Short mmCIF file of C-alpha atoms in Angstrom, two decimals:
data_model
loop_
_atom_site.label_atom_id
_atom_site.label_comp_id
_atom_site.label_asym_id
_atom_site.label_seq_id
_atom_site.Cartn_x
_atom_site.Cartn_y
_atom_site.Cartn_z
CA UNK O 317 -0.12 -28.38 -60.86
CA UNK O 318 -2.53 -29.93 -63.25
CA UNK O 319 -4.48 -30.83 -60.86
CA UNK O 320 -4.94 -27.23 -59.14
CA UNK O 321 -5.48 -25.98 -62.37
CA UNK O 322 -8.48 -28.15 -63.03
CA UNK O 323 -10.45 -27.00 -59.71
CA UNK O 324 -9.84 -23.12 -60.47
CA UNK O 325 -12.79 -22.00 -57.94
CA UNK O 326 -15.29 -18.92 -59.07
CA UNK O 327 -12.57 -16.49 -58.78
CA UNK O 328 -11.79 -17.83 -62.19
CA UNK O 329 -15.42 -17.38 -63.27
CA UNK O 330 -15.03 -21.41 -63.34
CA UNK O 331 -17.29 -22.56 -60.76
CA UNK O 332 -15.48 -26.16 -59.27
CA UNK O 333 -17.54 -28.76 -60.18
CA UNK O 334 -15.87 -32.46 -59.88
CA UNK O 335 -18.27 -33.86 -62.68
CA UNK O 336 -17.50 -31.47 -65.05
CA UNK O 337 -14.14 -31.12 -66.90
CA UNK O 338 -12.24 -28.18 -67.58
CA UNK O 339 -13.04 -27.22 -70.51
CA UNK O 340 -17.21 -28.02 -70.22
CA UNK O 341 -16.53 -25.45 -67.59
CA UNK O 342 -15.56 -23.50 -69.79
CA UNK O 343 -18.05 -23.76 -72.25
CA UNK O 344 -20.88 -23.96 -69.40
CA UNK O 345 -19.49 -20.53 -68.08
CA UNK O 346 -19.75 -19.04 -72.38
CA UNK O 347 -23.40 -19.94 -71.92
CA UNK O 348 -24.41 -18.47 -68.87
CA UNK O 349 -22.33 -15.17 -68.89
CA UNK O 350 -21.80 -14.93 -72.47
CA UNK O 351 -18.15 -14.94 -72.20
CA UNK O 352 -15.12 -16.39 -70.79
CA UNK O 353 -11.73 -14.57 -70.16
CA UNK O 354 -8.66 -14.88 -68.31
CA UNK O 355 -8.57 -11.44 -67.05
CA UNK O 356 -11.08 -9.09 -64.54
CA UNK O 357 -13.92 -7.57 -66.58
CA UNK O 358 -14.97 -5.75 -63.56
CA UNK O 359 -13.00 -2.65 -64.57
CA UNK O 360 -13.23 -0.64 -67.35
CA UNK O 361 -9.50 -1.75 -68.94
CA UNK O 362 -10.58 -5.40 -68.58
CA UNK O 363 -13.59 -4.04 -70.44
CA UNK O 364 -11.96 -2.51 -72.98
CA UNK O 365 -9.71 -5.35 -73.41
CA UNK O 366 -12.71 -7.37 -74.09
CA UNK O 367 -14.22 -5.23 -76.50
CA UNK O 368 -11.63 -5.14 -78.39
CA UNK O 369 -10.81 -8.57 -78.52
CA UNK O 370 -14.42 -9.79 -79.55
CA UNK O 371 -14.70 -6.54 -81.81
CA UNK O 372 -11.43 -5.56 -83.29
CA UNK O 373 -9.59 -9.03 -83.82
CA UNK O 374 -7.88 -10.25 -86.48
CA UNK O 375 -7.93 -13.55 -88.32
CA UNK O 376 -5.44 -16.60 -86.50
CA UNK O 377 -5.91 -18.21 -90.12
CA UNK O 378 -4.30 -15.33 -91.22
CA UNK O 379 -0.78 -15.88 -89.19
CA UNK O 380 -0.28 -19.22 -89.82
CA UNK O 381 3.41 -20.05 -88.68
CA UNK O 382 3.48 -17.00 -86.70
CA UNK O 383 5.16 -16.88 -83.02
CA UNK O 384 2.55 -14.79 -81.18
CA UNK O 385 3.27 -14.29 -77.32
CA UNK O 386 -0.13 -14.84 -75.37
CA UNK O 387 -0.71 -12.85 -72.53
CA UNK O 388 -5.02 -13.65 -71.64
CA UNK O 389 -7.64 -15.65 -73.64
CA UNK O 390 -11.24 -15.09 -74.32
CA UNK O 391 -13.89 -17.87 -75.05
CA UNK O 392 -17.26 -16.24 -76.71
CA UNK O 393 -19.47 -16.92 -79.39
CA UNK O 394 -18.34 -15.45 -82.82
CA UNK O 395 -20.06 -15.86 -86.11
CA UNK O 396 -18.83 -17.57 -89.19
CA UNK O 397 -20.41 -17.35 -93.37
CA UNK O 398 -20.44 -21.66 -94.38
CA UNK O 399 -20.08 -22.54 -97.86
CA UNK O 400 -22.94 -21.90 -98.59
CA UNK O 401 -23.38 -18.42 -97.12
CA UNK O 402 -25.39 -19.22 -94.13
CA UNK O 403 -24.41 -17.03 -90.97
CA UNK O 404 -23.94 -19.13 -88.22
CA UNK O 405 -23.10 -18.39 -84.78
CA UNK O 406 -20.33 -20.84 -83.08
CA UNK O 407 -17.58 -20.81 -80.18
CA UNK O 408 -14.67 -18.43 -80.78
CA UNK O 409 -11.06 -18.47 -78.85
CA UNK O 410 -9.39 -14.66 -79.19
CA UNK O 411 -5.95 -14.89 -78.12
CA UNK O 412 -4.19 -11.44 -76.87
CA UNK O 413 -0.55 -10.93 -76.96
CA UNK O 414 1.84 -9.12 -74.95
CA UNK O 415 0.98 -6.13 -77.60
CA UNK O 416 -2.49 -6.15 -77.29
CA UNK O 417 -3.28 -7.52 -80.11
CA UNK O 418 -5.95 -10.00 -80.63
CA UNK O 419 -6.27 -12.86 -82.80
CA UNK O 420 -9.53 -14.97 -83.27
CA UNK O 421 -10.11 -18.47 -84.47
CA UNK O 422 -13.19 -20.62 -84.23
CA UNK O 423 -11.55 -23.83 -85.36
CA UNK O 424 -12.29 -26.45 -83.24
CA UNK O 425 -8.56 -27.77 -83.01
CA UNK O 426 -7.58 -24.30 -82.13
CA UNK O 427 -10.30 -24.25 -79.48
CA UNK O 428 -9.43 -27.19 -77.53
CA UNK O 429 -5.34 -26.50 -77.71
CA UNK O 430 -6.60 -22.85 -76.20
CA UNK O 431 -8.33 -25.02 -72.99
CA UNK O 432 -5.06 -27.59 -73.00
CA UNK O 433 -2.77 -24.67 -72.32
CA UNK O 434 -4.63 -23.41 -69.87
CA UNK O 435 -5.55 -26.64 -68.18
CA UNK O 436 -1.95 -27.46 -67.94
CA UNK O 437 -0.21 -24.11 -67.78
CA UNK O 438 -2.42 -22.44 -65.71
CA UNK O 439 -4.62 -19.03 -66.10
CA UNK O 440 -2.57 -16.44 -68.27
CA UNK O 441 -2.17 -14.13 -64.97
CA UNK O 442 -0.14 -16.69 -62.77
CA UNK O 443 2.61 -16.50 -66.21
CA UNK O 444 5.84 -14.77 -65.38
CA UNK O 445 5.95 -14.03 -69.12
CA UNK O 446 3.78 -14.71 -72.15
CA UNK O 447 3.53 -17.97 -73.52
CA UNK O 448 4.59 -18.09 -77.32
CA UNK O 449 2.73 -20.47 -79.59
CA UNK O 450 1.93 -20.60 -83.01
CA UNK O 451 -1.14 -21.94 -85.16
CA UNK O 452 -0.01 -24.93 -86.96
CA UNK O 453 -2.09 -27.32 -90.11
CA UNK O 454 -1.88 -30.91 -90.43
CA UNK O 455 -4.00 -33.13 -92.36
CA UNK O 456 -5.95 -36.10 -90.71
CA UNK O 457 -5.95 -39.32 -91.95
CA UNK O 458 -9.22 -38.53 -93.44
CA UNK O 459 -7.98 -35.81 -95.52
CA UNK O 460 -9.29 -33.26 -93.67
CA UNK O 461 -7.20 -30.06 -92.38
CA UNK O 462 -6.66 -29.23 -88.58
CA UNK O 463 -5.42 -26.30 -86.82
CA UNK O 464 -4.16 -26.62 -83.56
CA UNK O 465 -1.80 -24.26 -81.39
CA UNK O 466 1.76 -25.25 -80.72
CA UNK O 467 3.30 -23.95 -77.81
CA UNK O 468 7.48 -22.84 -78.67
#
């Protein structure tokens, strides 16, 4: 199944490309289209589902510890304040759940357990039900934190 998943054709909106892994697909498809979801945009209630994902989402940090049931994922540049107040634009994952709901996160743990699960559980739509996971912290041996998603 892995394997499949990892040579999702254009249908995806993942062009097959056996140099390129999964997720720099991914990331290669953010650049050039601006956006990456797991559901048609070709409609208007994939387009309103992607509006409000990358417009109305709320925090991941913010439901720590919280079960949420995934339904589709969107990859697309958000923005983020640093320390020091400088806006800066980086790659955002907005997960939807079976309520509509979306959740954003631009942590880079978070980011790459978003392309895992869908590397090795397939695109959202093939699901017979949502997928429940939760955003989880651990420290690194460097002291640093890291948020990752951990699938129930």
């Amino acid at each position: 199944m892995a394997d499949e998943i990892m040579m999702m054709d254009s249908e995806q909106g993942i062009a097959k490309n056996d140099d390129m892994t999964f997720s720099e697909r991914i990331i290669r498809h953010v650049r050039e289209e601006g956006f990456f979801s797991t559901f048609p945009t070709d409609n208007i209630e994939g387009q309103k589902l992607l509006y409000k994902a990358t417009n109305a989402s709320k925090l991941l940090r913010d439901f720590m510890e919280t079960p949420l049931a995934v339904t589709a994922l969107v990859f697309s540049p958000t923005t983020v304040t640093t320390e020091v107040g400088d806006v800066e634009q980086v790659m955002g994952v907005y997960l939807i759940d079976s309520a509509g709901t979306a959740y954003v996160s631009s942590s880079n743990g978070v980011i790459r357990s978003a392309m895992n699960i869908m590397s090795m559980f397939g695109d959202p739509q093939g699901w017979s039900e949502p997928l429940t996971v939760v955003c989880r912290e651990t420290n690194t041996a460097k002291g640093r934190r890291f948020k990752f998603l951990d699938v129930l």
